CSV table of C-alpha atoms in Angstrom, one decimal:
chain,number,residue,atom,x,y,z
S,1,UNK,CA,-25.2,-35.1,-50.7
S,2,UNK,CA,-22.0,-32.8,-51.1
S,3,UNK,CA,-23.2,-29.3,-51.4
S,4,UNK,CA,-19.9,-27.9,-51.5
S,5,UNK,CA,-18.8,-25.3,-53.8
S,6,UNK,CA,-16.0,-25.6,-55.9
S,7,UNK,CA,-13.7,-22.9,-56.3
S,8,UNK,CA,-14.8,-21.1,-59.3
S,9,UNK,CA,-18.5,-21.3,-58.3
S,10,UNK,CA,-17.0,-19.5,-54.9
S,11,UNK,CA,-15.8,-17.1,-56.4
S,12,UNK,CA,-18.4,-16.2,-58.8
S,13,UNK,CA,-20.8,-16.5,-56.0
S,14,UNK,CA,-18.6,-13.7,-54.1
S,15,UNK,CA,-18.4,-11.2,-56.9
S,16,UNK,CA,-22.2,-11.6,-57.4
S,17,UNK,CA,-22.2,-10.5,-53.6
S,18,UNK,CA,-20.8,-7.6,-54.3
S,19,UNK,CA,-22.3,-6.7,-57.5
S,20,UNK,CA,-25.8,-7.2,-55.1
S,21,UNK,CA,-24.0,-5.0,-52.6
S,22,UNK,CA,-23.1,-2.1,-54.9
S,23,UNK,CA,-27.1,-1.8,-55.9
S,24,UNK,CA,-27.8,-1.7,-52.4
S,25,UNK,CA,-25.4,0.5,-51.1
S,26,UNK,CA,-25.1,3.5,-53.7
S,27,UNK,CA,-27.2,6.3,-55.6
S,28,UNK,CA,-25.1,6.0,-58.7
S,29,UNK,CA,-22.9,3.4,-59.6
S,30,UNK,CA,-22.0,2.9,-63.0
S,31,UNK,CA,-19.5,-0.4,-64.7
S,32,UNK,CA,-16.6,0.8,-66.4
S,33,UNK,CA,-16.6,-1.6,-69.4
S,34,UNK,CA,-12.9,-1.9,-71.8
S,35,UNK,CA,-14.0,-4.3,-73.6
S,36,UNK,CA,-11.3,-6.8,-72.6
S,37,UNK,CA,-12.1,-10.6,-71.0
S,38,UNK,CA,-12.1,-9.0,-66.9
S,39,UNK,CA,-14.5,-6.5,-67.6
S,40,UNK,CA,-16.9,-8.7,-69.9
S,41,UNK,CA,-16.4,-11.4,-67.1
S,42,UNK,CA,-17.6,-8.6,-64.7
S,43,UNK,CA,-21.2,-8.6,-67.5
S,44,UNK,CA,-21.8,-11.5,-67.2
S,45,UNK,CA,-21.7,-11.9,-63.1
S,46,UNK,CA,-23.6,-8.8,-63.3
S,47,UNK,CA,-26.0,-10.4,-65.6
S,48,UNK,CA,-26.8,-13.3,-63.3
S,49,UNK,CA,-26.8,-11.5,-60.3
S,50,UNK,CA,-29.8,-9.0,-62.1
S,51,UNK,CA,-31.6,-10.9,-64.5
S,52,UNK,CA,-34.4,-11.0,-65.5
S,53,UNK,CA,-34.4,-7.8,-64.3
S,54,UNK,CA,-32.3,-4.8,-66.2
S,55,UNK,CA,-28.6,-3.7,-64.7
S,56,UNK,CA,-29.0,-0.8,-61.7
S,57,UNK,CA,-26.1,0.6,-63.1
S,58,UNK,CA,-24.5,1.7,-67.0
S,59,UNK,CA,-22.1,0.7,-69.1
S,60,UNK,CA,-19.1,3.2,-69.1
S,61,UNK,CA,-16.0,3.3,-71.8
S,62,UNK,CA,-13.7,6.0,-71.5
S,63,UNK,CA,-12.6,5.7,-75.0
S,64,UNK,CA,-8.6,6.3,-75.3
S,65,UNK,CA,-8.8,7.0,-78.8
S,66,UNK,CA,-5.8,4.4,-79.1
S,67,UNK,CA,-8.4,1.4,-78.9
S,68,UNK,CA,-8.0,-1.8,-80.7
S,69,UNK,CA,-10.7,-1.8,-83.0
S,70,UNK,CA,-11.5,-5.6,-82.3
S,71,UNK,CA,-12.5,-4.5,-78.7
S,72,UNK,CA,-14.6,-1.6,-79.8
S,73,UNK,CA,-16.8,-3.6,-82.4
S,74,UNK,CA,-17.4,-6.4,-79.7
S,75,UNK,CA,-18.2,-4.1,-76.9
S,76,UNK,CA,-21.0,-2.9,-79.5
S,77,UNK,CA,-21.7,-5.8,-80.4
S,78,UNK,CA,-22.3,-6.9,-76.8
S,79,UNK,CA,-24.4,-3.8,-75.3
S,80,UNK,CA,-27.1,-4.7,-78.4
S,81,UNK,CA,-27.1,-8.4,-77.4
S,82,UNK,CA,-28.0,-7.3,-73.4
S,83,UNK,CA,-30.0,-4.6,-74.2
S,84,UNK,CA,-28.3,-2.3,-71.6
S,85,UNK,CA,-27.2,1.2,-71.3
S,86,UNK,CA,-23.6,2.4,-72.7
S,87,UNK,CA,-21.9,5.7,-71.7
S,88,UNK,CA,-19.0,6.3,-74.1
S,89,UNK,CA,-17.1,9.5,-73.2
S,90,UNK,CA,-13.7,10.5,-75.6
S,91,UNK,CA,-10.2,11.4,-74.5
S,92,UNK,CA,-9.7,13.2,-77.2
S,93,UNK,CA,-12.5,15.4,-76.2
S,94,UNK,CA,-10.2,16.0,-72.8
S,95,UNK,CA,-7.5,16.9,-75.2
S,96,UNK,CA,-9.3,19.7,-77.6
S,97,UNK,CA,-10.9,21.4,-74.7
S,98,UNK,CA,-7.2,22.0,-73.4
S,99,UNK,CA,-7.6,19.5,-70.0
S,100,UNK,CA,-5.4,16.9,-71.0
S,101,UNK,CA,-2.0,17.1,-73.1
S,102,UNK,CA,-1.1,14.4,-75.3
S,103,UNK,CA,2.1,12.1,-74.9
S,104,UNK,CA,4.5,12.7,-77.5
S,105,UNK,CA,7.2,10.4,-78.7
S,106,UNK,CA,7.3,7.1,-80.6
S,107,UNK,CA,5.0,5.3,-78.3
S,108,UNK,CA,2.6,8.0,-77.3
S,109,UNK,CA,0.0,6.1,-74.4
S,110,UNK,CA,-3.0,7.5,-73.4
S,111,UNK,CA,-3.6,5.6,-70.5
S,112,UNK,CA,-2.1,8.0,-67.7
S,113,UNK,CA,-4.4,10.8,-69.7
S,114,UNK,CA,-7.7,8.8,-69.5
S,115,UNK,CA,-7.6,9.6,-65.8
S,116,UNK,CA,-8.9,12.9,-66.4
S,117,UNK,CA,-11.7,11.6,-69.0
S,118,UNK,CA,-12.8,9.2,-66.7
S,119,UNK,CA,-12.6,12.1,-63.3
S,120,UNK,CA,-15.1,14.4,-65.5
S,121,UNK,CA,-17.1,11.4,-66.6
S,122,UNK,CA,-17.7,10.7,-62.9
S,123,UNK,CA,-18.5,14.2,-61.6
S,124,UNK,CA,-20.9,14.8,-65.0
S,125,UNK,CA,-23.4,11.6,-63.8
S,126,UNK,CA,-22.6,11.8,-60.5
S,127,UNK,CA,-21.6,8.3,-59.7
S,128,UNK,CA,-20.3,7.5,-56.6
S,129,UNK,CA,-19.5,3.7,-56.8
S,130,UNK,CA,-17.1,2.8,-60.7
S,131,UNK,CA,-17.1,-1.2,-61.0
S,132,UNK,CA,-14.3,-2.3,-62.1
S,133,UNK,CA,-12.5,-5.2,-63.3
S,134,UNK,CA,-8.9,-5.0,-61.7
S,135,UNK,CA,-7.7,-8.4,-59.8
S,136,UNK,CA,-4.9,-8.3,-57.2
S,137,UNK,CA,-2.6,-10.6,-58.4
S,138,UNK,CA,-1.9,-8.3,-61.7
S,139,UNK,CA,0.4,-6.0,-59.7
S,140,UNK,CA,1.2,-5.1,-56.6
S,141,UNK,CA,-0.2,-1.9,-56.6
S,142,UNK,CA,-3.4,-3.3,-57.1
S,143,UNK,CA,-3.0,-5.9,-54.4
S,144,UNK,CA,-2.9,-3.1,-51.6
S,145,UNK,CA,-6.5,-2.1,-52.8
S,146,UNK,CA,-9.9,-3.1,-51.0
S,147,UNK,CA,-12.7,-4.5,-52.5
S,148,UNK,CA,-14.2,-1.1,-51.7
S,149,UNK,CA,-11.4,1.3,-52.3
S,150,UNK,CA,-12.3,4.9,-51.3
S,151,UNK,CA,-11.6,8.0,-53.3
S,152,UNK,CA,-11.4,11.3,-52.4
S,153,UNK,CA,-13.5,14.4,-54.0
S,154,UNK,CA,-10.4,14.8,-56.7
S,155,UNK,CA,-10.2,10.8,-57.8
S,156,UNK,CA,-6.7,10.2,-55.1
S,157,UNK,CA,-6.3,6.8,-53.7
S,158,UNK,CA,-4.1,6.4,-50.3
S,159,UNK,CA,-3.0,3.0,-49.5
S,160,UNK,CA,-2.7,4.2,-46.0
S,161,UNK,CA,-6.8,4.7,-46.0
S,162,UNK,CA,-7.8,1.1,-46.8
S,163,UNK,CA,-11.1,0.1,-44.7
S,164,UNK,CA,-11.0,-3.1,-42.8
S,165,UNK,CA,-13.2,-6.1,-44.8
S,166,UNK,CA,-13.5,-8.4,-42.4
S,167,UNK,CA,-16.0,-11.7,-43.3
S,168,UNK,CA,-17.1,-9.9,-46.1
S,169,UNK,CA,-18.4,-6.9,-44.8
S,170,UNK,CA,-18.2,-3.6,-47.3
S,171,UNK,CA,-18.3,-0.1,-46.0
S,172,UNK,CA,-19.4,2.0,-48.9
S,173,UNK,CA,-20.4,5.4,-46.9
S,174,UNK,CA,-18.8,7.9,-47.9
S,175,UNK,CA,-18.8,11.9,-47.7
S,176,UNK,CA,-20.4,14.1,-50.8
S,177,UNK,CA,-18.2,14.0,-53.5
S,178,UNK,CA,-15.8,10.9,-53.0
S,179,UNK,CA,-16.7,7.9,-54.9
S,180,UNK,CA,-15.9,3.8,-54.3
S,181,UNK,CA,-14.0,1.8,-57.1
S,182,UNK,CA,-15.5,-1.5,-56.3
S,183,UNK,CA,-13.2,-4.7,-57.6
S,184,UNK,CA,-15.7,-7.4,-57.7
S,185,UNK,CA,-13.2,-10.0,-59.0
S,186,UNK,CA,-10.4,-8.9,-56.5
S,187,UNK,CA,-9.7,-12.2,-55.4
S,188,UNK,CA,-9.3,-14.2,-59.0
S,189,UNK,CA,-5.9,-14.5,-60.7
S,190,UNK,CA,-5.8,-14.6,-64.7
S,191,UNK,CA,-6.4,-18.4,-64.6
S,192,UNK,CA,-9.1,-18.1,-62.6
S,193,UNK,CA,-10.8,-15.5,-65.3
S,194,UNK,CA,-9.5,-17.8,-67.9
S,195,UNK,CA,-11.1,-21.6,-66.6
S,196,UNK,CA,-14.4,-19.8,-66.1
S,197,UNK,CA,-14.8,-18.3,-69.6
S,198,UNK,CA,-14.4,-21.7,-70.7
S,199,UNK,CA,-16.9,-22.8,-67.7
S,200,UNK,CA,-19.5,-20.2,-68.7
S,201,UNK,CA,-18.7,-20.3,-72.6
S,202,UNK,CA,-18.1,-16.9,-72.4
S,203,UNK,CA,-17.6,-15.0,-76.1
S,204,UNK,CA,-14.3,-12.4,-76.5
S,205,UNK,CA,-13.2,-10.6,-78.6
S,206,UNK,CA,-10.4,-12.4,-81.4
S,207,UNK,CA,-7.6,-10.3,-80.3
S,208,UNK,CA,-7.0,-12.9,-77.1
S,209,UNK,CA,-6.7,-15.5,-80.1
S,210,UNK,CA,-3.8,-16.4,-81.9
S,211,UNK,CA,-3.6,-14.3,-85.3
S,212,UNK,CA,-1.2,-12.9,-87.9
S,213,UNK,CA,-0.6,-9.0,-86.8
S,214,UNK,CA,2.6,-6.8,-88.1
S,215,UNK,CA,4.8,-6.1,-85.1
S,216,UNK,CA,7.9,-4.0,-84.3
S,217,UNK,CA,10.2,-4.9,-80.9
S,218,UNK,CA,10.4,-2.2,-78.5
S,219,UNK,CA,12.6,-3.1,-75.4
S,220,UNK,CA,12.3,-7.1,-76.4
S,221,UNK,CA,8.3,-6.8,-76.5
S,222,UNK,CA,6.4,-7.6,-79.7
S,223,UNK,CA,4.1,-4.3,-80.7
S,224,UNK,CA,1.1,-4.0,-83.0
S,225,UNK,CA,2.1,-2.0,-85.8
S,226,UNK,CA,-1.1,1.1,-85.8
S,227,UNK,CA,-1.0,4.6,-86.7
S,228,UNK,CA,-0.8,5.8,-83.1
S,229,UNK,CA,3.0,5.2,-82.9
S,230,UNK,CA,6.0,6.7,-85.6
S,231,UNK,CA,7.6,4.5,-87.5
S,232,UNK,CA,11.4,5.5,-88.5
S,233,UNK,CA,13.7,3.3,-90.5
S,234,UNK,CA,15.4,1.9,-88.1
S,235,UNK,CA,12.2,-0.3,-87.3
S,236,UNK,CA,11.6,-3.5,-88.7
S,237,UNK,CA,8.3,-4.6,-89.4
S,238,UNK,CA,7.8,-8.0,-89.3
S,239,UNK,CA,4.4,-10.5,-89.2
S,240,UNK,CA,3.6,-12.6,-86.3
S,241,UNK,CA,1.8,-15.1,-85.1
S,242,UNK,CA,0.4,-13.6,-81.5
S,243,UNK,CA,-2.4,-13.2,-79.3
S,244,UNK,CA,-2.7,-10.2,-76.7
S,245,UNK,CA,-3.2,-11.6,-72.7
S,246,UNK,CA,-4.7,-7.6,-71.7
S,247,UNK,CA,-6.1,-5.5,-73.5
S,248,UNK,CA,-5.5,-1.1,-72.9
S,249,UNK,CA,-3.6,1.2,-75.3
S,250,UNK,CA,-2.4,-0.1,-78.7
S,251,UNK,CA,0.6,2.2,-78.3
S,252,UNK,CA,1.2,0.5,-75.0
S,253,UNK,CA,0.0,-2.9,-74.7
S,254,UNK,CA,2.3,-5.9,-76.2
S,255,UNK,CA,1.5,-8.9,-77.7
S,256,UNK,CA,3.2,-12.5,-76.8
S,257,UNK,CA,3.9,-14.8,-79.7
S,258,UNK,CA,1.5,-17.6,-79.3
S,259,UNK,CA,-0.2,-20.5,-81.5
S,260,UNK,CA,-2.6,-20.8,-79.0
S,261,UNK,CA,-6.3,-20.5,-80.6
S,262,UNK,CA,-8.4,-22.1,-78.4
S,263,UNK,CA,-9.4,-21.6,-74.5
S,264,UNK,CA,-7.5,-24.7,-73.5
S,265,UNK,CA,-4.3,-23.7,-75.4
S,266,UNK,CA,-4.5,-20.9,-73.4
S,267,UNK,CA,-4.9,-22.4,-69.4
S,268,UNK,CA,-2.6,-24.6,-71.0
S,269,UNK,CA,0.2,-21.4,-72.0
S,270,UNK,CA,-0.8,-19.3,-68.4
S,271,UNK,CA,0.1,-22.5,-66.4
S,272,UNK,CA,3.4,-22.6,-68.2
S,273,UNK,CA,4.2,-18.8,-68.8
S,274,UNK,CA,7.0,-17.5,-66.4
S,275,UNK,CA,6.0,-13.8,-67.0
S,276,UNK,CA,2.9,-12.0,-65.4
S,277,UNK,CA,0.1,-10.7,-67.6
S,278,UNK,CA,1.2,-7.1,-66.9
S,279,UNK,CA,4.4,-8.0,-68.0
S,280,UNK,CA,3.2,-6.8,-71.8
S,281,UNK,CA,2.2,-3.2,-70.4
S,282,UNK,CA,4.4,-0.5,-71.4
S,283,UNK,CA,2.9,1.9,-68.9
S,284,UNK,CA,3.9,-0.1,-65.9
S,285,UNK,CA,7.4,-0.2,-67.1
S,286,UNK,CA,8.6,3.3,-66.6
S,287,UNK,CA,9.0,3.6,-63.1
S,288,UNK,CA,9.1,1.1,-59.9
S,289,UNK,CA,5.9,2.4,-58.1
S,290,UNK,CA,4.1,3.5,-62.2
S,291,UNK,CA,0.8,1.9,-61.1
S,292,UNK,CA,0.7,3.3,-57.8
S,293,UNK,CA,1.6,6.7,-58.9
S,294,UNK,CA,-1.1,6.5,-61.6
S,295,UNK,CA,-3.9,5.5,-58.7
S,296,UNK,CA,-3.1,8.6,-56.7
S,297,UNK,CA,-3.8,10.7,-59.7
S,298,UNK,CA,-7.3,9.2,-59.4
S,299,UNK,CA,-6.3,6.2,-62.3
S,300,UNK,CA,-8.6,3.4,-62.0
């Protein structure tokens, strides 16, 4: 009989691992939950490496203000159907008490500013392990990054600190007041994510569907028209047929123009597509090292 596991049941069987690992190894970890596909892949591992029992850790949106309302209603929509703990904390509440200051311009992002949402979130529960769902084949910043990436007492990440994770072994000790960022789906790429939603059946939100959306080009990248970004007349506001491959900011995350409305459409679209998911992120764009730079400042 061939009880060999094929690649996607590898893989989930690894992040399970380390989902199993987390519970083991920390006080208080918590799952930082964006309501895009890598994150709500992340609830379901979680959910069948806990059930029946309930998750050891929360829920936790850091809330940009700038939030696609598509994600928002299913990540609602999803924490009623588990039955599970959500901590929403607001960037906009890091802006009115004076610790943040808003981007301004025509497409102001809140992504770099979440940082300091999400540093407060952590020292207010106490967590010292954040799930997350970041992958290493998204950018290279992110590829440098452990499994188990250590932070310091103010959020900083230095490639130069990476622990050794040989055979799967994960050091999570750490000192009083650093925390772990724990990737438990390090090792997929976006197909990988992609052929085990359809394996699993897994539900998302309609935004990674094809759909009509008003748009405006910005540095040859389709943008959702919102009220988060200024309009002038030079702009021309056309409709669309796209889907989004991430989901973050709307001021800062692109859409691709797609007719693809179905999983398959999809594999089939990433298998062709010569650009990388990423590509669509406005953030990453404004400087060489833009991820990395972010990390340091504690960024997830």
């Amino acid at each position: 009989m061939n009880t060999r596991l094929s690649h996607l049941e590898q893989l989930e069987a690894e992040s399970i691992y380390i989902l199993r690992e987390v519970a083991a190894q920390f006080e208080r970890p918590a799952l930082l939950f964006s309501g895009g596909k890598d994150s709500i892949c992340l609830v379901h591992l979680a959910l069948k490496a806990f059930r029946p029992g309930k998750f050891p850790f929360p829920l936790v949106h850091i809330d940009t203000g700038h939030n696609f309302k598509e994600a928002l209603q299913f990540r609602d929509e999803l924490v009623e159907r588990i039955g599970e703990k959500l901590i929403v904390r607001y960037v906009q509440d890091s802006i009115d008490q004076g610790k943040a200051v808003e981007e301004k311009g025509k497409f102001p992002s809140r992504n770099g500013i979440q940082t300091v949402t999400l540093l407060d979130t952590i020292a207010e529960f106490k967590f010292d392990a954040c799930i997350g769902g970041a992958r290493r084949d998204e950018e290279k910043a992110r590829a440098k990054e452990r499994v188990f990436s250590v932070r310091d007492e103010f959020g900083s990440w230095d490639p130069k600190l990476q622990r050794p994770e040989l055979w799967n072994i994960y050091n999570g000790k750490i000192h009083v007041g650093e925390n772990v960022r724990v990737f438990p789906i390090s090792n997929w790429t976006e197909l990988d994510v992609w052929e085990y939603i359809k394996k699993e059946n897994i539900a998302l939100p309609s935004l990674y569907f094809s759909h009509k959306r008003e748009i405006v080009w910005r540095e040859k990248l389709v943008f959702p028209v919102s009220k988060f970004i200024s309009l002038d007349q030079t702009d021309k506001v056309e409709t669309k047929t796209v889907r989004f491959r991430t989901v973050g900011d709307m001021t800062c995350t692109a859409a691709v123009e797609s007719e693809a409305n179905s999983i398959d459409d999809i594999i089939f679209e990433i298998q062709t597509s010569r650009t990388t998911e990423r590509g669509s992120r406005l953030d990453d764009k404004r400087s060489e090292a833009a991820m990395e730079e972010r990390k340091r400042g504690g960024y997830f």
